[in-house]
GROMACS .gro file of N, CA and C in nm:
model
  546
    1MET      N    1   1.425  -5.389  -3.355
    1MET     CA    2   1.450  -5.322  -3.556
    1MET      C    3   1.480  -5.134  -3.405
    2ALA      N    4   1.596  -5.080  -3.414
    2ALA     CA    5   1.568  -4.931  -3.434
    2ALA      C    6   1.552  -4.857  -3.523
    3LYS      N    7   1.482  -4.759  -3.424
    3LYS     CA    8   1.355  -4.631  -3.530
    3LYS      C    9   1.489  -4.526  -3.594
    4GLU      N   10   1.486  -4.550  -3.727
    4GLU     CA   11   1.602  -4.495  -3.840
    4GLU      C   12   1.532  -4.337  -3.873
    5ASN      N   13   1.637  -4.263  -3.856
    5ASN     CA   14   1.698  -4.171  -3.932
    5ASN      C   15   1.784  -4.083  -3.930
    6LYS      N   16   1.777  -3.953  -4.036
    6LYS     CA   17   1.872  -3.952  -4.125
    6LYS      C   18   1.985  -3.829  -4.028
    7GLY      N   19   2.094  -3.887  -4.058
    7GLY     CA   20   2.249  -3.845  -3.947
    7GLY      C   21   2.302  -3.782  -4.077
    8LYS      N   22   2.363  -3.670  -3.998
    8LYS     CA   23   2.456  -3.635  -4.114
    8LYS      C   24   2.644  -3.615  -4.032
    9VAL      N   25   2.704  -3.591  -4.080
    9VAL     CA   26   2.831  -3.606  -4.039
    9VAL      C   27   2.952  -3.501  -4.158
   10LYS      N   28   3.060  -3.433  -4.129
   10LYS     CA   29   3.092  -3.335  -4.248
   10LYS      C   30   3.286  -3.358  -4.262
   11ILE      N   31   3.309  -3.452  -4.404
   11ILE     CA   32   3.415  -3.440  -4.384
   11ILE      C   33   3.492  -3.349  -4.378
   12ILE      N   34   3.594  -3.383  -4.304
   12ILE     CA   35   3.700  -3.222  -4.293
   12ILE      C   36   3.846  -3.203  -4.299
   13GLY      N   37   3.841  -3.307  -4.430
   13GLY     CA   38   4.000  -3.227  -4.416
   13GLY      C   39   3.987  -3.321  -4.644
   14GLY      N   40   4.085  -3.257  -4.737
   14GLY     CA   41   4.144  -3.328  -4.887
   14GLY      C   42   4.005  -3.310  -4.896
   15HIS      N   43   4.048  -3.312  -5.025
   15HIS     CA   44   3.938  -3.303  -5.089
   15HIS      C   45   3.797  -3.284  -5.088
   16TRP      N   46   3.758  -3.389  -5.057
   16TRP     CA   47   3.651  -3.334  -5.005
   16TRP      C   48   3.594  -3.273  -4.863
   17ARG      N   49   3.659  -3.154  -4.830
   17ARG     CA   50   3.659  -3.087  -4.739
   17ARG      C   51   3.454  -3.015  -4.720
   18GLY      N   52   3.426  -3.027  -4.611
   18GLY     CA   53   3.306  -2.880  -4.616
   18GLY      C   54   3.136  -3.020  -4.713
   19ARG      N   55   3.228  -3.149  -4.747
   19ARG     CA   56   3.084  -3.211  -4.782
   19ARG      C   57   3.040  -3.278  -4.682
   20TRP      N   58   2.922  -3.302  -4.718
   20TRP     CA   59   2.816  -3.376  -4.588
   20TRP      C   60   2.815  -3.549  -4.604
   21LEU      N   61   2.847  -3.616  -4.552
   21LEU     CA   62   2.771  -3.757  -4.584
   21LEU      C   63   2.645  -3.759  -4.523
   22GLU      N   64   2.538  -3.875  -4.525
   22GLU     CA   65   2.458  -3.903  -4.495
   22GLU      C   66   2.433  -4.037  -4.426
   23PHE      N   67   2.380  -4.080  -4.315
   23PHE     CA   68   2.400  -4.220  -4.310
   23PHE      C   69   2.292  -4.233  -4.179
   24ALA      N   70   2.256  -4.368  -4.132
   24ALA     CA   71   2.153  -4.428  -4.147
   24ALA      C   72   2.166  -4.337  -3.934
   25GLY      N   73   2.023  -4.254  -3.943
   25GLY     CA   74   2.057  -4.214  -3.717
   25GLY      C   75   1.971  -4.348  -3.611
   26VAL      N   76   2.083  -4.361  -3.619
   26VAL     CA   77   1.984  -4.516  -3.485
   26VAL      C   78   2.062  -4.505  -3.376
   27ALA      N   79   2.062  -4.577  -3.294
   27ALA     CA   80   2.129  -4.550  -3.099
   27ALA      C   81   2.277  -4.578  -3.109
   28ASP      N   82   2.276  -4.693  -3.239
   28ASP     CA   83   2.389  -4.765  -3.200
   28ASP      C   84   2.521  -4.666  -3.276
   29LEU      N   85   2.488  -4.649  -3.319
   29LEU     CA   86   2.557  -4.562  -3.465
   29LEU      C   87   2.570  -4.426  -3.430
   30ARG      N   88   2.732  -4.437  -3.421
   30ARG     CA   89   2.831  -4.268  -3.350
   30ARG      C   90   2.943  -4.228  -3.411
   31PRO      N   91   2.889  -4.200  -3.520
   31PRO     CA   92   2.984  -4.186  -3.591
   31PRO      C   93   3.138  -4.093  -3.484
   32THR      N   94   3.277  -4.145  -3.561
   32THR     CA   95   3.369  -4.026  -3.471
   32THR      C   96   3.308  -3.926  -3.447
   33PRO      N   97   3.359  -3.759  -3.372
   33PRO     CA   98   3.345  -3.696  -3.413
   33PRO      C   99   3.462  -3.612  -3.481
   34ASN      N  100   3.395  -3.471  -3.531
   34ASN     CA  101   3.504  -3.445  -3.575
   34ASN      C  102   3.636  -3.381  -3.519
   35ARG      N  103   3.666  -3.323  -3.457
   35ARG     CA  104   3.760  -3.380  -3.265
   35ARG      C  105   3.853  -3.489  -3.336
   36VAL      N  106   3.801  -3.532  -3.274
   36VAL     CA  107   3.873  -3.730  -3.284
   36VAL      C  108   3.936  -3.713  -3.438
   37ARG      N  109   3.848  -3.733  -3.529
   37ARG     CA  110   3.898  -3.807  -3.699
   37ARG      C  111   4.040  -3.663  -3.692
   38GLU      N  112   3.965  -3.519  -3.628
   38GLU     CA  113   4.089  -3.379  -3.732
   38GLU      C  114   4.238  -3.451  -3.625
   39THR      N  115   4.248  -3.498  -3.496
   39THR     CA  116   4.312  -3.631  -3.410
   39THR      C  117   4.424  -3.701  -3.465
   40LEU      N  118   4.315  -3.792  -3.530
   40LEU     CA  119   4.342  -3.912  -3.567
   40LEU      C  120   4.467  -3.873  -3.676
   41PHE      N  121   4.352  -3.802  -3.821
   41PHE     CA  122   4.450  -3.804  -3.954
   41PHE      C  123   4.536  -3.625  -3.959
   42ASN      N  124   4.517  -3.579  -3.782
   42ASN     CA  125   4.730  -3.581  -3.798
   42ASN      C  126   4.780  -3.637  -3.726
   43TRP      N  127   4.801  -3.793  -3.696
   43TRP     CA  128   4.888  -3.865  -3.621
   43TRP      C  129   4.883  -3.957  -3.786
   44LEU      N  130   4.829  -3.950  -3.867
   44LEU     CA  131   4.838  -4.005  -4.018
   44LEU      C  132   4.945  -3.945  -4.055
   45GLY      N  133   4.921  -3.804  -4.061
   45GLY     CA  134   4.941  -3.703  -4.112
   45GLY      C  135   4.814  -3.693  -4.228
   46GLN      N  136   4.795  -3.552  -4.291
   46GLN     CA  137   4.699  -3.518  -4.413
   46GLN      C  138   4.721  -3.607  -4.512
   47THR      N  139   4.752  -3.651  -4.539
   47THR     CA  140   4.808  -3.697  -4.681
   47THR      C  141   4.771  -3.867  -4.671
   48LEU      N  142   4.726  -3.927  -4.790
   48LEU     CA  143   4.745  -4.026  -4.770
   48LEU      C  144   4.668  -4.103  -4.924
   49VAL      N  145   4.782  -4.050  -4.974
   49VAL     CA  146   4.827  -4.033  -5.114
   49VAL      C  147   4.867  -4.219  -5.133
   50GLY      N  148   4.808  -4.355  -5.179
   50GLY     CA  149   4.841  -4.466  -5.213
   50GLY      C  150   4.849  -4.550  -5.128
   51TYR      N  151   4.721  -4.478  -4.996
   51TYR     CA  152   4.679  -4.644  -4.881
   51TYR      C  153   4.599  -4.706  -4.887
   52LYS      N  154   4.608  -4.825  -4.933
   52LYS     CA  155   4.501  -4.927  -4.928
   52LYS      C  156   4.431  -4.889  -4.801
   53CYS      N  157   4.339  -4.902  -4.800
   53CYS     CA  158   4.242  -4.861  -4.586
   53CYS      C  159   4.085  -4.969  -4.563
   54LEU      N  160   4.046  -5.013  -4.452
   54LEU     CA  161   3.997  -5.074  -4.454
   54LEU      C  162   3.890  -5.005  -4.363
   55ASP      N  163   3.824  -5.012  -4.394
   55ASP     CA  164   3.706  -4.929  -4.265
   55ASP      C  165   3.617  -5.078  -4.248
   56LEU      N  166   3.620  -5.119  -4.143
   56LEU     CA  167   3.557  -5.253  -4.057
   56LEU      C  168   3.420  -5.171  -4.002
   57PHE      N  169   3.335  -5.225  -4.038
   57PHE     CA  170   3.223  -5.161  -3.954
   57PHE      C  171   3.237  -5.043  -3.966
   58ALA      N  172   3.181  -5.019  -4.056
   58ALA     CA  173   3.194  -4.916  -4.118
   58ALA      C  174   3.074  -4.777  -4.074
   59GLY      N  175   2.985  -4.757  -4.039
   59GLY     CA  176   2.842  -4.733  -4.018
   59GLY      C  177   2.850  -4.618  -4.109
   60SER      N  178   2.913  -4.481  -4.027
   60SER     CA  179   2.868  -4.372  -4.174
   60SER      C  180   2.963  -4.301  -4.209
   61GLY      N  181   3.108  -4.449  -4.234
   61GLY     CA  182   3.188  -4.427  -4.297
   61GLY      C  183   3.227  -4.316  -4.395
   62ALA      N  184   3.257  -4.250  -4.134
   62ALA     CA  185   3.341  -4.092  -4.222
   62ALA      C  186   3.439  -4.048  -4.196
   63LEU      N  187   3.536  -4.205  -4.108
   63LEU     CA  188   3.651  -4.258  -4.167
   63LEU      C  189   3.736  -4.283  -4.257
   64GLY      N  190   3.610  -4.401  -4.370
   64GLY     CA  191   3.685  -4.392  -4.489
   64GLY      C  192   3.683  -4.300  -4.563
   65PHE      N  193   3.606  -4.210  -4.647
   65PHE     CA  194   3.516  -4.124  -4.642
   65PHE      C  195   3.662  -4.064  -4.622
   66GLU      N  196   3.714  -3.994  -4.560
   66GLU     CA  197   3.775  -3.893  -4.500
   66GLU      C  198   3.922  -3.939  -4.557
   67ALA      N  199   3.886  -4.072  -4.517
   67ALA     CA  200   4.119  -4.139  -4.644
   67ALA      C  201   4.095  -4.096  -4.725
   68LEU      N  202   3.970  -4.116  -4.811
   68LEU     CA  203   3.992  -4.080  -4.951
   68LEU      C  204   3.973  -4.008  -4.988
   69SER      N  205   3.889  -3.887  -4.903
   69SER     CA  206   3.922  -3.744  -4.954
   69SER      C  207   4.083  -3.667  -4.927
   70ARG      N  208   4.155  -3.807  -4.842
   70ARG     CA  209   4.300  -3.790  -4.846
   70ARG      C  210   4.397  -3.788  -4.919
   71GLY      N  211   4.344  -3.898  -5.000
   71GLY     CA  212   4.352  -3.933  -5.145
   71GLY      C  213   4.469  -4.096  -5.167
   72ALA      N  214   4.382  -4.154  -5.001
   72ALA     CA  215   4.391  -4.320  -5.075
   72ALA      C  216   4.356  -4.315  -5.189
   73SER      N  217   4.450  -4.473  -5.195
   73SER     CA  218   4.479  -4.580  -5.368
   73SER      C  219   4.276  -4.615  -5.300
   74GLN      N  220   4.252  -4.705  -5.166
   74GLN     CA  221   4.163  -4.736  -5.183
   74GLN      C  222   4.074  -4.722  -5.081
   75VAL      N  223   3.958  -4.789  -5.066
   75VAL     CA  224   3.930  -4.825  -4.926
   75VAL      C  225   3.797  -4.917  -4.925
   76VAL      N  226   3.819  -5.047  -4.751
   76VAL     CA  227   3.694  -5.091  -4.864
   76VAL      C  228   3.587  -5.050  -4.706
   77PHE      N  229   3.472  -5.064  -4.750
   77PHE     CA  230   3.373  -5.021  -4.595
   77PHE      C  231   3.333  -5.151  -4.666
   78VAL      N  232   3.313  -5.162  -4.468
   78VAL     CA  233   3.256  -5.382  -4.441
   78VAL      C  234   3.095  -5.309  -4.325
   79GLU      N  235   3.028  -5.360  -4.361
   79GLU     CA  236   2.903  -5.265  -4.273
   79GLU      C  237   2.775  -5.405  -4.290
   80ASN      N  238   2.664  -5.453  -4.172
   80ASN     CA  239   2.608  -5.552  -4.242
   80ASN      C  240   2.497  -5.492  -4.192
   81PHE      N  241   2.497  -5.394  -4.165
   81PHE     CA  242   2.381  -5.274  -4.130
   81PHE      C  243   2.215  -5.217  -4.230
   82ARG      N  244   2.174  -5.284  -4.334
   82ARG     CA  245   2.108  -5.320  -4.444
   82ARG      C  246   2.096  -5.126  -4.505
   83PRO      N  247   2.034  -5.068  -4.314
   83PRO     CA  248   2.069  -4.923  -4.332
   83PRO      C  249   2.178  -4.820  -4.411
   84SER      N  250   2.234  -4.838  -4.313
   84SER     CA  251   2.407  -4.772  -4.329
   84SER      C  252   2.459  -4.843  -4.505
   85VAL      N  253   2.469  -4.913  -4.554
   85VAL     CA  254   2.522  -5.026  -4.681
   85VAL      C  255   2.544  -4.916  -4.787
   86ASN      N  256   2.338  -4.944  -4.794
   86ASN     CA  257   2.263  -4.839  -4.865
   86ASN      C  258   2.354  -4.682  -4.842
   87TYR      N  259   2.355  -4.636  -4.738
   87TYR     CA  260   2.434  -4.484  -4.771
   87TYR      C  261   2.496  -4.437  -4.782
   88LEU      N  262   2.591  -4.522  -4.771
   88LEU     CA  263   2.747  -4.629  -4.822
   88LEU      C  264   2.782  -4.588  -4.943
   89LYS      N  265   2.676  -4.623  -5.039
   89LYS     CA  266   2.636  -4.618  -5.167
   89LYS      C  267   2.640  -4.515  -5.170
   90ASP      N  268   2.489  -4.505  -5.112
   90ASP     CA  269   2.437  -4.325  -5.249
   90ASP      C  270   2.564  -4.207  -5.179
   91ASN      N  271   2.642  -4.221  -5.094
   91ASN     CA  272   2.763  -4.117  -5.051
   91ASN      C  273   2.823  -4.170  -5.078
   92ALA      N  274   2.894  -4.284  -5.204
   92ALA     CA  275   3.067  -4.284  -5.234
   92ALA      C  276   2.984  -4.272  -5.392
   93THR      N  277   2.858  -4.292  -5.461
   93THR     CA  278   2.812  -4.203  -5.597
   93THR      C  279   2.739  -4.109  -5.575
   94LYS      N  280   2.810  -4.024  -5.464
   94LYS     CA  281   2.745  -3.857  -5.474
   94LYS      C  282   2.895  -3.831  -5.512
   95LEU      N  283   2.994  -3.801  -5.464
   95LEU     CA  284   3.118  -3.792  -5.385
   95LEU      C  285   3.199  -3.839  -5.562
   96GLY      N  286   3.193  -3.978  -5.581
   96GLY     CA  287   3.262  -3.992  -5.706
   96GLY      C  288   3.345  -4.063  -5.677
   97ALA      N  289   3.339  -4.130  -5.589
   97ALA     CA  290   3.434  -4.203  -5.506
   97ALA      C  291   3.482  -4.348  -5.545
   98HIS      N  292   3.539  -4.366  -5.671
   98HIS     CA  293   3.475  -4.494  -5.804
   98HIS      C  294   3.656  -4.573  -5.700
   99ASN      N  295   3.690  -4.494  -5.598
   99ASN     CA  296   3.811  -4.670  -5.525
   99ASN      C  297   3.756  -4.644  -5.425
  100ALA      N  298   3.630  -4.690  -5.369
  100ALA     CA  299   3.532  -4.723  -5.250
  100ALA      C  300   3.463  -4.819  -5.276
  101THR      N  301   3.454  -4.935  -5.179
  101THR     CA  302   3.377  -5.081  -5.227
  101THR      C  303   3.371  -5.031  -5.083
  102ILE      N  304   3.190  -5.143  -5.113
  102ILE     CA  305   3.115  -5.123  -5.052
  102ILE      C  306   3.112  -5.227  -4.967
  103VAL      N  307   3.109  -5.342  -4.891
  103VAL     CA  308   3.067  -5.437  -4.910
  103VAL      C  309   2.956  -5.537  -4.756
  104SER      N  310   2.894  -5.551  -4.784
  104SER     CA  311   2.753  -5.638  -4.728
  104SER      C  312   2.764  -5.697  -4.639
  105ALA      N  313   2.851  -5.711  -4.587
  105ALA     CA  314   2.862  -5.844  -4.495
  105ALA      C  315   2.860  -5.814  -4.382
  106ASP      N  316   2.916  -5.941  -4.237
  106ASP     CA  317   2.917  -5.945  -4.115
  106ASP      C  318   3.087  -5.869  -4.160
  107SER      N  319   3.106  -5.833  -4.034
  107SER     CA  320   3.235  -5.751  -4.048
  107SER      C  321   3.314  -5.864  -3.976
  108TRP      N  322   3.336  -5.940  -3.937
  108TRP     CA  323   3.411  -6.150  -3.830
  108TRP      C  324   3.431  -6.153  -3.948
  109GLN      N  325   3.258  -6.214  -3.980
  109GLN     CA  326   3.299  -6.376  -4.112
  109GLN      C  327   3.422  -6.331  -4.240
  110TRP      N  328   3.398  -6.184  -4.301
  110TRP     CA  329   3.415  -6.154  -4.389
  110TRP      C  330   3.550  -6.121  -4.362
  111LEU      N  331   3.581  -6.059  -4.240
  111LEU     CA  332   3.769  -6.043  -4.215
  111LEU      C  333   3.846  -6.197  -4.211
  112SER      N  334   3.739  -6.260  -4.191
  112SER     CA  335   3.811  -6.488  -4.152
  112SER      C  336   3.835  -6.492  -4.278
  113SER      N  337   3.670  -6.407  -4.388
  113SER     CA  338   3.763  -6.457  -4.534
  113SER      C  339   3.848  -6.484  -4.609
  114ILE      N  340   3.875  -6.314  -4.573
  114ILE     CA  341   3.974  -6.220  -4.694
  114ILE      C  342   4.112  -6.276  -4.699
  115VAL      N  343   4.209  -6.265  -4.744
  115VAL     CA  344   4.328  -6.246  -4.789
  115VAL      C  345   4.420  -6.123  -4.800
  116GLU      N  346   4.335  -6.010  -4.842
  116GLU     CA  347   4.388  -5.945  -4.884
  116GLU      C  348   4.423  -5.850  -4.783
  117VAL      N  349   4.562  -5.737  -4.752
  117VAL     CA  350   4.597  -5.723  -4.616
  117VAL      C  351   4.621  -5.519  -4.663
  118TYR      N  352   4.624  -5.451  -4.558
  118TYR     CA  353   4.574  -5.321  -4.585
  118TYR      C  354   4.664  -5.288  -4.498
  119ASP      N  355   4.713  -5.108  -4.537
  119ASP     CA  356   4.808  -5.018  -4.480
  119ASP      C  357   4.754  -4.939  -4.342
  120ILE      N  358   4.572  -4.977  -4.362
  120ILE     CA  359   4.575  -4.846  -4.219
  120ILE      C  360   4.432  -4.969  -4.214
  121ILE      N  361   4.378  -5.004  -4.118
  121ILE     CA  362   4.249  -5.071  -4.087
  121ILE      C  363   4.193  -4.928  -3.966
  122PHE      N  364   4.096  -4.867  -3.995
  122PHE     CA  365   3.964  -4.842  -3.979
  122PHE      C  366   3.906  -4.926  -3.818
  123LEU      N  367   3.923  -4.940  -3.710
  123LEU     CA  368   3.883  -4.969  -3.656
  123LEU      C  369   3.751  -4.912  -3.525
  124ASP      N  370   3.630  -4.925  -3.600
  124ASP     CA  371   3.515  -4.838  -3.451
  124ASP      C  372   3.400  -4.943  -3.434
  125PRO      N  373   3.421  -5.044  -3.359
  125PRO     CA  374   3.237  -5.172  -3.400
  125PRO      C  375   3.182  -5.192  -3.296
  126PRO      N  376   3.055  -5.143  -3.260
  126PRO     CA  377   2.977  -5.156  -3.156
  126PRO      C  378   3.015  -5.158  -2.982
  127PHE      N  379   3.072  -5.063  -2.902
  127PHE     CA  380   3.127  -5.096  -2.809
  127PHE      C  381   3.114  -5.239  -2.681
  128THR      N  382   2.922  -5.224  -2.666
  128THR     CA  383   2.873  -5.356  -2.586
  128THR      C  384   2.934  -5.471  -2.669
  129LYS      N  385   2.964  -5.517  -2.813
  129LYS     CA  386   2.879  -5.613  -2.829
  129LYS      C  387   3.077  -5.691  -2.855
  130THR      N  388   3.163  -5.602  -2.925
  130THR     CA  389   3.288  -5.646  -2.909
  130THR      C  390   3.390  -5.695  -2.806
  131ASP      N  391   3.431  -5.842  -2.864
  131ASP     CA  392   3.569  -5.904  -2.767
  131ASP      C  393   3.717  -5.821  -2.829
  132TYR      N  394   3.748  -5.670  -2.817
  132TYR     CA  395   3.828  -5.642  -2.887
  132TYR      C  396   3.995  -5.750  -2.864
  133ALA      N  397   4.012  -5.824  -2.725
  133ALA     CA  398   4.114  -5.913  -2.798
  133ALA      C  399   4.085  -5.997  -2.925
  134SER      N  400   4.021  -6.078  -2.922
  134SER     CA  401   3.999  -6.146  -3.091
  134SER      C  402   4.014  -6.093  -3.190
  135LEU      N  403   3.951  -5.949  -3.172
  135LEU     CA  404   3.928  -5.865  -3.360
  135LEU      C  405   4.079  -5.870  -3.305
  136LEU      N  406   4.146  -5.830  -3.249
  136LEU     CA  407   4.281  -5.734  -3.286
  136LEU      C  408   4.343  -5.872  -3.345
  137GLU      N  409   4.348  -5.977  -3.227
  137GLU     CA  410   4.434  -6.087  -3.329
  137GLU      C  411   4.365  -6.098  -3.450
  138LEU      N  412   4.293  -6.103  -3.536
  138LEU     CA  413   4.221  -6.162  -3.643
  138LEU      C  414   4.259  -6.035  -3.739
  139VAL      N  415   4.254  -5.893  -3.721
  139VAL     CA  416   4.288  -5.737  -3.752
  139VAL      C  417   4.450  -5.810  -3.806
  140VAL      N  418   4.519  -5.799  -3.739
  140VAL     CA  419   4.705  -5.801  -3.730
  140VAL      C  420   4.720  -5.880  -3.878
  141THR      N  421   4.611  -6.009  -3.837
  141THR     CA  422   4.638  -6.089  -3.972
  141THR      C  423   4.614  -6.028  -4.106
  142LYS      N  424   4.497  -5.910  -4.135
  142LYS     CA  425   4.565  -5.843  -4.260
  142LYS      C  426   4.621  -5.681  -4.229
  143LEU      N  427   4.753  -5.702  -4.141
  143LEU     CA  428   4.782  -5.574  -4.188
  143LEU      C  429   4.889  -5.607  -4.239
  144ALA      N  430   4.936  -5.486  -4.364
  144ALA     CA  431   5.029  -5.501  -4.479
  144ALA      C  432   5.194  -5.436  -4.335
  145PRO      N  433   5.271  -5.510  -4.389
  145PRO     CA  434   5.399  -5.471  -4.335
  145PRO      C  435   5.442  -5.342  -4.262
  146GLY      N  436   5.392  -5.293  -4.148
  146GLY     CA  437   5.467  -5.140  -4.164
  146GLY      C  438   5.320  -5.120  -4.133
  147GLY      N  439   5.169  -5.127  -4.129
  147GLY     CA  440   5.055  -5.103  -4.098
  147GLY      C  441   5.050  -5.028  -4.044
  148LEU      N  442   4.911  -4.972  -3.988
  148LEU     CA  443   4.825  -4.914  -3.872
  148LEU      C  444   4.665  -4.945  -3.878
  149VAL      N  445   4.684  -4.995  -3.706
  149VAL     CA  446   4.564  -5.006  -3.717
  149VAL      C  447   4.491  -4.907  -3.593
  150TYR      N  448   4.366  -4.795  -3.619
  150TYR     CA  449   4.278  -4.726  -3.602
  150TYR      C  450   4.168  -4.731  -3.485
  151CYS      N  451   4.183  -4.703  -3.319
  151CYS     CA  452   4.041  -4.807  -3.305
  151CYS      C  453   4.030  -4.742  -3.137
  152GLU      N  454   3.903  -4.774  -3.202
  152GLU     CA  455   3.788  -4.650  -3.122
  152GLU      C  456   3.706  -4.783  -3.026
  153SER      N  457   3.716  -4.736  -2.844
  153SER     CA  458   3.675  -4.801  -2.721
  153SER      C  459   3.586  -4.775  -2.682
  154PRO      N  460   3.527  -4.844  -2.619
  154PRO     CA  461   3.549  -4.793  -2.421
  154PRO      C  462   3.686  -4.742  -2.375
  155ARG      N  463   3.658  -4.630  -2.270
  155ARG     CA  464   3.800  -4.637  -2.182
  155ARG      C  465   3.846  -4.678  -2.113
  156GLY      N  466   4.000  -4.670  -2.103
  156GLY     CA  467   4.063  -4.783  -2.027
  156GLY      C  468   4.110  -4.936  -2.105
  157LEU      N  469   4.027  -4.939  -2.201
  157LEU     CA  470   4.048  -5.048  -2.264
  157LEU      C  471   4.218  -5.043  -2.253
  158GLY      N  472   4.274  -5.211  -2.224
  158GLY     CA  473   4.408  -5.260  -2.283
  158GLY      C  474   4.460  -5.338  -2.411
  159VAL      N  475   4.566  -5.259  -2.423
  159VAL     CA  476   4.579  -5.422  -2.585
  159VAL      C  477   4.668  -5.472  -2.524
  160SER      N  478   4.733  -5.599  -2.614
  160SER     CA  479   4.787  -5.692  -2.555
  160SER      C  480   4.944  -5.655  -2.640
  161GLU      N  481   5.051  -5.720  -2.542
  161GLU     CA  482   5.183  -5.686  -2.560
  161GLU      C  483   5.184  -5.656  -2.730
  162LYS      N  484   5.147  -5.750  -2.773
  162LYS     CA  485   5.168  -5.782  -2.940
  162LYS      C  486   5.171  -5.668  -3.020
  163TRP      N  487   5.067  -5.518  -2.984
  163TRP     CA  488   5.107  -5.410  -2.974
  163TRP      C  489   5.146  -5.318  -2.947
  164LEU      N  490   5.162  -5.172  -3.050
  164LEU     CA  491   5.261  -5.081  -2.998
  164LEU      C  492   5.117  -4.991  -2.972
  165VAL      N  493   5.140  -4.942  -2.818
  165VAL     CA  494   5.009  -4.765  -2.862
  165VAL      C  495   5.132  -4.729  -2.882
  166VAL      N  496   5.118  -4.626  -3.083
  166VAL     CA  497   5.166  -4.536  -3.147
  166VAL      C  498   5.133  -4.423  -3.117
  167LYS      N  499   4.980  -4.396  -3.055
  167LYS     CA  500   4.955  -4.264  -3.055
  167LYS      C  501   4.792  -4.344  -2.956
  168GLN      N  502   4.718  -4.196  -2.862
  168GLN     CA  503   4.610  -4.254  -2.797
  168GLN      C  504   4.566  -4.106  -2.742
  169ASP      N  505   4.419  -4.108  -2.748
  169ASP     CA  506   4.351  -3.987  -2.686
  169ASP      C  507   4.252  -4.065  -2.616
  170GLN      N  508   4.108  -3.975  -2.554
  170GLN     CA  509   4.031  -4.013  -2.526
  170GLN      C  510   3.926  -3.914  -2.546
  171ALA      N  511   3.802  -3.970  -2.511
  171ALA     CA  512   3.705  -3.799  -2.582
  171ALA      C  513   3.552  -3.853  -2.528
  172GLY      N  514   3.568  -3.760  -2.359
  172GLY     CA  515   3.453  -3.889  -2.305
  172GLY      C  516   3.461  -4.025  -2.273
  173GLN      N  517   3.399  -4.084  -2.255
  173GLN     CA  518   3.346  -4.226  -2.253
  173GLN      C  519   3.458  -4.268  -2.339
  174VAL      N  520   3.521  -4.225  -2.558
  174VAL     CA  521   3.519  -4.321  -2.579
  174VAL      C  522   3.645  -4.297  -2.558
  175GLN      N  523   3.773  -4.411  -2.593
  175GLN     CA  524   3.930  -4.437  -2.589
  175GLN      C  525   3.933  -4.390  -2.746
  176TYR      N  526   4.042  -4.364  -2.752
  176TYR     CA  527   4.116  -4.423  -2.954
  176TYR      C  528   4.252  -4.452  -2.920
  177GLN      N  529   4.268  -4.530  -2.998
  177GLN     CA  530   4.429  -4.544  -3.012
  177GLN      C  531   4.484  -4.620  -3.200
  178LEU      N  532   4.620  -4.548  -3.176
  178LEU     CA  533   4.720  -4.590  -3.319
  178LEU      C  534   4.753  -4.667  -3.315
  179LEU      N  535   4.697  -4.769  -3.338
  179LEU     CA  536   4.798  -4.923  -3.267
  179LEU      C  537   4.908  -4.956  -3.459
  180ARG      N  538   4.991  -5.060  -3.414
  180ARG     CA  539   5.086  -5.128  -3.476
  180ARG      C  540   5.130  -5.190  -3.409
  181ALA      N  541   5.158  -5.333  -3.504
  181ALA     CA  542   5.257  -5.476  -3.404
  181ALA      C  543   5.352  -5.456  -3.464
  182ILE      N  544   5.350  -5.519  -3.289
  182ILE     CA  545   5.473  -5.607  -3.269
  182ILE      C  546   5.567  -5.654  -3.302
   0.00000   0.00000   0.00000
């Protein structure tokens, strides 16, 4: 088991701009950096009013709480690492995020078991442990018509012809993309 420290990441926009989120500081957990989140939310638009979002492999919850800060009507956070789940719950309480649902479960199993669909799905899974092709095959079935998937992955990862890359960029060894199902 990895040694746990406490990490912090700041919400960069919306109603909770400047508020800090605490998270379990372990080696495999790497919150999306501020610059990347800023780019993502420029791509999505500064307001997400009415959007139903899913933060799969939530980790720190930075993407989901950023979406809530910008008006998303609901964000479901799915995480299986117990300390991260506890931090997500604490952050939701601290922010008064009544439209945040924290699910303690394996992301793959949970996703396979639901029928709900989402307008935006945030994917930032553990890089070395993820079959991205299989994950995107499963995710497409949970996407609302016209919905978008934000995906962080190792640099150079391609997507199948079932996806349109709306936007993409990279930061160091991390590639990030906004995808739409074709």
